[in-house]
Tab-separated table of C-alpha atoms and ligand atoms in Angstrom:
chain	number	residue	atom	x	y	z
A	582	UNK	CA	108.538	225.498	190.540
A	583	UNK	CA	110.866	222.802	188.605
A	584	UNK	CA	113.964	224.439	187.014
A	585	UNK	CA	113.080	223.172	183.908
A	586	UNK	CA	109.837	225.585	183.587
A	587	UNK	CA	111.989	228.732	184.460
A	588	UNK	CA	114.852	227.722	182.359
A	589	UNK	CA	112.612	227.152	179.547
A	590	UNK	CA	110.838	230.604	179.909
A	591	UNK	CA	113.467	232.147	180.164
A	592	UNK	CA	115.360	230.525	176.742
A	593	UNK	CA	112.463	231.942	175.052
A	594	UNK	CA	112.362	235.218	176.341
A	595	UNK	CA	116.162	235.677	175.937
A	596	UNK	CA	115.727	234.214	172.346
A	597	UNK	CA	118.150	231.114	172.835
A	598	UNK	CA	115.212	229.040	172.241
A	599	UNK	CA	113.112	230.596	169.017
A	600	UNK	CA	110.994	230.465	165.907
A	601	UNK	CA	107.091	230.316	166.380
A	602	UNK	CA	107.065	226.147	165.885
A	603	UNK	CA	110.480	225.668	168.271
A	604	UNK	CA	109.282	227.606	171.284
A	605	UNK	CA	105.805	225.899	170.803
A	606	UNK	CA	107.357	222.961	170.994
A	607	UNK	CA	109.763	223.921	173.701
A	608	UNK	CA	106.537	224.930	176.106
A	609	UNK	CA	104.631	221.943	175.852
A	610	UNK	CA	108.035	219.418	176.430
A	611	UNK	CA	108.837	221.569	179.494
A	612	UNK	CA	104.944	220.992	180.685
A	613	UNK	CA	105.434	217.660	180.014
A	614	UNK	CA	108.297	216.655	181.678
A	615	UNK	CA	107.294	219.288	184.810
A	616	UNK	CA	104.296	216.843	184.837
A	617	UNK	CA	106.764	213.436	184.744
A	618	UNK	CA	108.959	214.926	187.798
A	619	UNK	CA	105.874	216.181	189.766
A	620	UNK	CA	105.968	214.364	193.058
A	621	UNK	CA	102.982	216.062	195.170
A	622	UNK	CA	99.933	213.029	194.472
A	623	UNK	CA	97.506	215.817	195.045
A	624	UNK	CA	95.336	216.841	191.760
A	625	UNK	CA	94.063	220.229	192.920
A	626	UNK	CA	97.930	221.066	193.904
A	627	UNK	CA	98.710	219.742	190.427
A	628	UNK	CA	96.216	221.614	188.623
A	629	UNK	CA	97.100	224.612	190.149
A	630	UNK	CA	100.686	224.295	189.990
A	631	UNK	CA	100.510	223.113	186.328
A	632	UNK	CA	98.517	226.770	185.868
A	633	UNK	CA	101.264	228.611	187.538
A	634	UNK	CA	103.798	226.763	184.938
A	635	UNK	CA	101.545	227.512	181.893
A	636	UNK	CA	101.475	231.481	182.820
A	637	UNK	CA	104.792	231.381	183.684
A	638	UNK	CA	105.592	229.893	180.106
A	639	UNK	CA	102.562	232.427	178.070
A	640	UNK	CA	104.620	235.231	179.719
A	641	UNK	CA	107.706	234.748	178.193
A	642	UNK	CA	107.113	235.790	174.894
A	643	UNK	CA	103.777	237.718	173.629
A	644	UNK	CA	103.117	237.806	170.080
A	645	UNK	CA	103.590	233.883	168.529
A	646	UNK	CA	100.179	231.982	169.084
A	647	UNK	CA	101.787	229.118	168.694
A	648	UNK	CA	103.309	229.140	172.394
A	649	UNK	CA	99.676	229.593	173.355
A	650	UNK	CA	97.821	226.590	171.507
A	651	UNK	CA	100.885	224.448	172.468
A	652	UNK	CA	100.479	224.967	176.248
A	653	UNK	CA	96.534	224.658	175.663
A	654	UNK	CA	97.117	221.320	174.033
A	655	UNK	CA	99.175	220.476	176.322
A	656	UNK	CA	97.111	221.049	179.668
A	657	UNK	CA	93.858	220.107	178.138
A	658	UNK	CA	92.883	217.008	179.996
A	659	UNK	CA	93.446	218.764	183.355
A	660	UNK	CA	90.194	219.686	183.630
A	661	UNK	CA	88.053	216.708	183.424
A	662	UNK	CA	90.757	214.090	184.927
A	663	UNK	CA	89.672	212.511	188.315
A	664	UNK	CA	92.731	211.570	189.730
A	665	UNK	CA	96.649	212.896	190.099
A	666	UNK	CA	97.732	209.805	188.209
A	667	UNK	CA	94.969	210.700	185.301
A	668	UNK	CA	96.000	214.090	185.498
A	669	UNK	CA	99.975	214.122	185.143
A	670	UNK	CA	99.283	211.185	182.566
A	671	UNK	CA	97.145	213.354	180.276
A	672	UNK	CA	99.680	216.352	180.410
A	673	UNK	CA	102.589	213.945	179.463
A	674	UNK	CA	100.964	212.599	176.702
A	675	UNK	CA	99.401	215.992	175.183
A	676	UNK	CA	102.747	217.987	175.696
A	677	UNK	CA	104.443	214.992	173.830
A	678	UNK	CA	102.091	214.342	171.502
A	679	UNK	CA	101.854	218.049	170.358
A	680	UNK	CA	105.492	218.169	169.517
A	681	UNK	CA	105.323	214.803	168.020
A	682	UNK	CA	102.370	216.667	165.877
A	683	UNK	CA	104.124	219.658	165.031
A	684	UNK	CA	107.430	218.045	163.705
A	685	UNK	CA	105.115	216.054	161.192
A	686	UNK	CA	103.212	219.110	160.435
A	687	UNK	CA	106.512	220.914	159.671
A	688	UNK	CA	107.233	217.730	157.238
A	689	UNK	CA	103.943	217.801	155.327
A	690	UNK	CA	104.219	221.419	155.068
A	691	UNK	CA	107.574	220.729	153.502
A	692	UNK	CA	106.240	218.458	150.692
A	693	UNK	CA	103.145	220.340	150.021
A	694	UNK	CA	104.679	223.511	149.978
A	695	UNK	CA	107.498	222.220	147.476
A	696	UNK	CA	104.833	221.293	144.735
A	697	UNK	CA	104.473	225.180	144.125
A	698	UNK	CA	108.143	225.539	143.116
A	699	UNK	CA	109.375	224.936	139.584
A	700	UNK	CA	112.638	224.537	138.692
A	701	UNK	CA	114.356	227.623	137.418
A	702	UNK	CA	112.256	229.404	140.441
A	703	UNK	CA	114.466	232.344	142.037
A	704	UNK	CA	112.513	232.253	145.652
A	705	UNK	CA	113.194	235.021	148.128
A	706	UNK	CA	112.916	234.051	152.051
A	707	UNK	CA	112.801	236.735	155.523
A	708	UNK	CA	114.135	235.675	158.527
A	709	UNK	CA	114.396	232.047	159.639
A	710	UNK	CA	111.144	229.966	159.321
A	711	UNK	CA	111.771	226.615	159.910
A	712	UNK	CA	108.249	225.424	157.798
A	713	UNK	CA	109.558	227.991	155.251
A	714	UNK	CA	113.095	226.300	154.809
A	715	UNK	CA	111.309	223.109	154.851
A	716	UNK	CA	109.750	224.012	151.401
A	717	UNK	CA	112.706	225.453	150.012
A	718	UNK	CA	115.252	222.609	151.304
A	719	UNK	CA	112.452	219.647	149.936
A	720	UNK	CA	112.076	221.349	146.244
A	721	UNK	CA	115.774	221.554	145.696
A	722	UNK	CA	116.130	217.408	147.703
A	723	UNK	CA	113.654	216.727	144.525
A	724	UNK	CA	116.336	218.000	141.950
A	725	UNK	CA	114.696	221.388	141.299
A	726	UNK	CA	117.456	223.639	140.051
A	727	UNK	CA	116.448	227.391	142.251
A	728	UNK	CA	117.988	230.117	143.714
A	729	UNK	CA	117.310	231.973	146.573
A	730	UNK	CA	117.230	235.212	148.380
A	731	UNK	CA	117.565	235.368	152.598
A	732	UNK	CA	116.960	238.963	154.231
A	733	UNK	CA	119.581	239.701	156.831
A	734	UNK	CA	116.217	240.097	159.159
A	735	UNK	CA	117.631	242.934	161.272
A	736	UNK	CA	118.136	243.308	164.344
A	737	UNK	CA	118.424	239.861	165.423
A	738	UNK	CA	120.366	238.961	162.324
A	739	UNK	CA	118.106	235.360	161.560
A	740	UNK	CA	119.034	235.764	158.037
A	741	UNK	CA	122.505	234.274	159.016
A	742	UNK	CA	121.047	230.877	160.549
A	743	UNK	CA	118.699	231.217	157.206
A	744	UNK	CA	121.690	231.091	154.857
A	745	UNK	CA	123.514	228.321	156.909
A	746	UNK	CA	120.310	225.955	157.001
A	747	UNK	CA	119.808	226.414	153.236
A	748	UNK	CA	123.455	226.361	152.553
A	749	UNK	CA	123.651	223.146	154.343
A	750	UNK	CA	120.981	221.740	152.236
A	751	UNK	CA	122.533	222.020	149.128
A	752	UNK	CA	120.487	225.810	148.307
A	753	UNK	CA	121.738	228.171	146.416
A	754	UNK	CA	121.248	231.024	148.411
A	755	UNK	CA	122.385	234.714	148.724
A	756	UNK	CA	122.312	236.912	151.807
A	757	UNK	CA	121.181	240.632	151.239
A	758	UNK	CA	120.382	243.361	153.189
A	759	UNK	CA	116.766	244.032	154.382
A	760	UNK	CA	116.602	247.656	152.303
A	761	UNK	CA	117.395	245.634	149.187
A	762	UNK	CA	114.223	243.645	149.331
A	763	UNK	CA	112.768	245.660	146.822
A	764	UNK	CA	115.723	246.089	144.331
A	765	UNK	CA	116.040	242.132	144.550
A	766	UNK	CA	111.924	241.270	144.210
A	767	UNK	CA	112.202	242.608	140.147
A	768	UNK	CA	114.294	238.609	140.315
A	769	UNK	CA	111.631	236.544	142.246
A	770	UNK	CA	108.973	234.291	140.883
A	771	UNK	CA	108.155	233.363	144.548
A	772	UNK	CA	108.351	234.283	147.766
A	773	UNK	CA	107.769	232.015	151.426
A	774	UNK	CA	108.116	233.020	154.898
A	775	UNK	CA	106.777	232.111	158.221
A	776	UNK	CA	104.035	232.997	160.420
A	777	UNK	CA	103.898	233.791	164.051
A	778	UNK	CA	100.390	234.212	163.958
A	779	UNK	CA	97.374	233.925	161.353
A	780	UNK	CA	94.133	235.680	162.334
A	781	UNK	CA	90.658	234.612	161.287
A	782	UNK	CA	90.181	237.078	159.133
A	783	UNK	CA	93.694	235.452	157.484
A	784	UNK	CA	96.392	238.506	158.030
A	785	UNK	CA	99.732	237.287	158.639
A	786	UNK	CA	102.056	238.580	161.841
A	787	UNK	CA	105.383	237.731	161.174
A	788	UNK	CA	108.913	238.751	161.954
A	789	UNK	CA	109.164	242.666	160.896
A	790	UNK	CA	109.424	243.741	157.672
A	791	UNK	CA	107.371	240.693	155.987
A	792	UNK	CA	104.498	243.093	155.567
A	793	UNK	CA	106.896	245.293	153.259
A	794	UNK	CA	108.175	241.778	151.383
A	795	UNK	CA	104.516	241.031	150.951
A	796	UNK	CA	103.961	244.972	149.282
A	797	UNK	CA	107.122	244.424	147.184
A	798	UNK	CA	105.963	241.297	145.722
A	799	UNK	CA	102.169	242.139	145.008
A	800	UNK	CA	103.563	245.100	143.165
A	801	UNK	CA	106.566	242.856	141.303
A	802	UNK	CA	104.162	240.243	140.641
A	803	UNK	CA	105.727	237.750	142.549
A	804	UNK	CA	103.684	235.269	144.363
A	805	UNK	CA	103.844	235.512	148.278
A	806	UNK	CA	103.260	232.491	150.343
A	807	UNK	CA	103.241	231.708	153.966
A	808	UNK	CA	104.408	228.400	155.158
A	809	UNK	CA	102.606	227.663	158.714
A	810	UNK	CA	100.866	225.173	161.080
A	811	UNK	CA	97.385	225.306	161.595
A	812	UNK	CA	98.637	225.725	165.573
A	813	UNK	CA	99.653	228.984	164.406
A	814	UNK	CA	95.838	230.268	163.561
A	815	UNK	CA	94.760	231.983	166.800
A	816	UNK	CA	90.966	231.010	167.587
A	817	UNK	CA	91.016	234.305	169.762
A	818	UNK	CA	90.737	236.553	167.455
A	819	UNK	CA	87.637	235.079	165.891
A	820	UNK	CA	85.853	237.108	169.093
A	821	UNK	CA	87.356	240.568	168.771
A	822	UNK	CA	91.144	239.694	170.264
A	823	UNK	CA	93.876	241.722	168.339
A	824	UNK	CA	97.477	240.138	168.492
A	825	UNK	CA	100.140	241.911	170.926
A	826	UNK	CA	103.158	242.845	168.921
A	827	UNK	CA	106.165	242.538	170.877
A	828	UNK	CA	108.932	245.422	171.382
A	829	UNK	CA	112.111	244.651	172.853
A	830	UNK	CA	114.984	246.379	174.055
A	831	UNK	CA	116.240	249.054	172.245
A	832	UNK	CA	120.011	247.708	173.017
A	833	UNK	CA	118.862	245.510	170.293
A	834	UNK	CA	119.353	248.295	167.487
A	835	UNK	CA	121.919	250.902	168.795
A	836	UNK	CA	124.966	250.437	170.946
A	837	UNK	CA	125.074	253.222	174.639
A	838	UNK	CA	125.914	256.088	173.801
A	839	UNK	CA	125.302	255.830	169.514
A	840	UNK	CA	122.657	258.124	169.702
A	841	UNK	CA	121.994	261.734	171.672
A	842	UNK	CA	120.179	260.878	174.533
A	843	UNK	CA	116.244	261.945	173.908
A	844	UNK	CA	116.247	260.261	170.844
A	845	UNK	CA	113.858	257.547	171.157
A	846	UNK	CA	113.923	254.037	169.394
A	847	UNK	CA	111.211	252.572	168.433
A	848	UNK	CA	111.994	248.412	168.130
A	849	UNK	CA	108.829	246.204	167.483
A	850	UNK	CA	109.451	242.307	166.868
A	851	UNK	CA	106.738	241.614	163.860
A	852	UNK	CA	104.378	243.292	161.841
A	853	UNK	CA	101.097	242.367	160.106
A	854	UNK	CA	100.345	241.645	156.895
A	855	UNK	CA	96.783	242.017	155.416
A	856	UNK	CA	95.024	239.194	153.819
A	857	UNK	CA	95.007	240.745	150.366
A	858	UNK	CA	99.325	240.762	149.757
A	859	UNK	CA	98.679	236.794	150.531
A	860	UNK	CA	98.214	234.364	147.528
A	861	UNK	CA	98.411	231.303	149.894
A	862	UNK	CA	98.934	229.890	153.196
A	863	UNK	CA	100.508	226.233	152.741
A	864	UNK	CA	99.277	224.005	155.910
A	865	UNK	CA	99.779	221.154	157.142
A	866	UNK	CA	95.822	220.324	155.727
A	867	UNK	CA	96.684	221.910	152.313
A	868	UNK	CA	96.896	224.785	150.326
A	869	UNK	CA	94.516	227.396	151.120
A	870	UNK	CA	93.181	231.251	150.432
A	871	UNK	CA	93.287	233.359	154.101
A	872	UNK	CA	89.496	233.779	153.647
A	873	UNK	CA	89.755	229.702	154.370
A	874	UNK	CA	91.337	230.116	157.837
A	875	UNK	CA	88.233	231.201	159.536
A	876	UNK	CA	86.135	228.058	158.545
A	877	UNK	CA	89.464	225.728	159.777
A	878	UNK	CA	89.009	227.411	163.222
A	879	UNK	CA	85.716	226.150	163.554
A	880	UNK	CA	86.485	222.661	162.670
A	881	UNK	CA	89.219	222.551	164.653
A	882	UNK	CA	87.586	224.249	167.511
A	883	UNK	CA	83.997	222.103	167.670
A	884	UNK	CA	82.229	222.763	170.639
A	885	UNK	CA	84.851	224.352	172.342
A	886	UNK	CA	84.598	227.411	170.029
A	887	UNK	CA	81.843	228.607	172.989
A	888	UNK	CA	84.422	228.986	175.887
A	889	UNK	CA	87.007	231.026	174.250
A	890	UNK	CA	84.577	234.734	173.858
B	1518	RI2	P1	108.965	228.689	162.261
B	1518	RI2	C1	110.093	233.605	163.965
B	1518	RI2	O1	109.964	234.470	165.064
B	1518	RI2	C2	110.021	234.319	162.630
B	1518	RI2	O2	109.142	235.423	162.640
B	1518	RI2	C3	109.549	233.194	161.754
B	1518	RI2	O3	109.007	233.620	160.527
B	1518	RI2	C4	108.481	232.556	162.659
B	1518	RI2	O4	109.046	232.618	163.964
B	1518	RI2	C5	108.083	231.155	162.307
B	1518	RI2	O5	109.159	230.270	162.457
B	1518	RI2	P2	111.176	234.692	166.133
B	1518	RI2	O6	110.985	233.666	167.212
B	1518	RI2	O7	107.961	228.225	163.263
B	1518	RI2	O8	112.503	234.575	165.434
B	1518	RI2	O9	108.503	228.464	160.840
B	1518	RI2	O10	110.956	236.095	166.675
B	1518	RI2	O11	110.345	228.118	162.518
């Protein structure tokens, strides 16, 4: 299979490559330009090859839908094209238009999502959303005087790139510790974050510890809202599919030989957030409740909504 599949895969896996939008993104260019330097002119070989590519890119990280809908949109026309020529063309085009896609939706997001920040605003952020930072980085490009607050986002440390993008952007921003999330929320008037993955009954999974954000601002009062693309909804749990929560390696949180051996770690990527600690999911389609998200997966689904049980 072309380098460029297992080289993506693996950048995912091994994190070089990540954020739920960016490895999207990063799947369906790597389809696409598999497709461009496919030389077999044989459309069952292409089909299945393309197949092999798209499992090969689904395996390399579990828990963001995104990756999923972006290879989907990607390899759609596969199916019904009658010739190699029709076939590679389709998946060049999808893969490219679905990044195109994204990057606007990431933009829109941005300038919707900035409406709902005032000036005088002290916004808290977790880890490193791109759609998230859009917001932020847009309110303050309009003049809107804010401060913010970026989690550390332990283990992988995102809170570092957070503080650097915002920085960059002209944001006031300060870095704290995740266990000070709750000290800090008494400050915020708003908080925005990222999503991995929206289900369609409109509960958040997102990089761990957003579900404890989310608690600490229901109970400070301070609005909590998740910045994400509709590519992030997952039609598969409309028909009973729960989300797989990724663990990784425990070499993640302690250094060999930190801790007595038997002592087990415990290391899960992101956690859920029920529907109720959400006051609004900003889209790419507009601002909407999570009870909303179901009725967008239909629309967006059509007829296809009858192959996915
Ligand atoms: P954007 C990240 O996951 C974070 O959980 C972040 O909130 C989410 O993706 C969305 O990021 P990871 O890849 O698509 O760091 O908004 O595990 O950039």
């Amino acid at each position: 299979m072309n380098d460029i599949i297992f080289s993506t895969a693996s950048d995912i896996r091994d994190m070089k490559v990540r954020g739920a939008g960016r490895i999207a993104r990063a799947g369906a260019l790597a389809l696409a330009a598999y497709a461009e330097a496919y030389t077999v002119r044989d459309l069952e070989q292409f089909r299945s090859d393309i197949r092999k590519a798209s499992d090969t890119l689904l395996d390399s990280r579990p828990t963001a839908v995104s990756l999923w809908n972006g290879v989907h949109a990607t390899v759609r026309g596969l199916k019904d094209a009658e010739s190699f020529e029709a076939a590679r063309e389709a998946v060049i085009a999808d893969g490219r238009r679905f990044a195109e896609e994204s990057e606007k939706a990431v933009q829109r997001i941005a300038r919707i999502g900035s409406k709902r920040i005032k000036s005088g605003d002290t916004l808290m952020t977790h880890c490193n959303s791109s759609a998230a930072i859009g917001v932020i980085a847009e309110a303050v490009r309009q003049g809107k005087d804010i401060k913010v607050y970026a989690t550390e986002s332990r283990p992988w440390r995102q809170g570092i790139l957070t503080v650097n993008d915002l920085s960059k952007a002209g944001v006031d921003v300060t870095l704290i510790i995740d266990s000070a999330v709750r000290t800090v929320m008494s400050r915020v008037d708003r908080v925005f974050v990222g999503a991995d993955t929206i289900t369609s009954s409109g509960s958040l999974i997102n990089k761990i510890g957003t579900s404890q954000v989310a608690m600490a601002a229901r109970e400070c009062r301070a609005e909590f809202n998740v910045c994400s693309e509709t590519y992030k909804f997952s039609p598969k749990t409309m028909f009973g599919d729960t989300v797989t929560i990724e663990e990784r390696n425990i070499d993640e949180v302690v250094r060999p030989g930190e801790i007595p051996e038997g002592v087990k770690v415990f290391n899960p990527v992101f956690d859920t957030t029920p529907a109720r600690y959400i006051d609004n999911i900003i889209t790419e389609l507009g601002i909407m409740s999570p009870g909303a998200v179901y009725g967008v997966m239909v629309r967006q689904l059509g007829d296809s909504i009858f192959n996915l049980e």
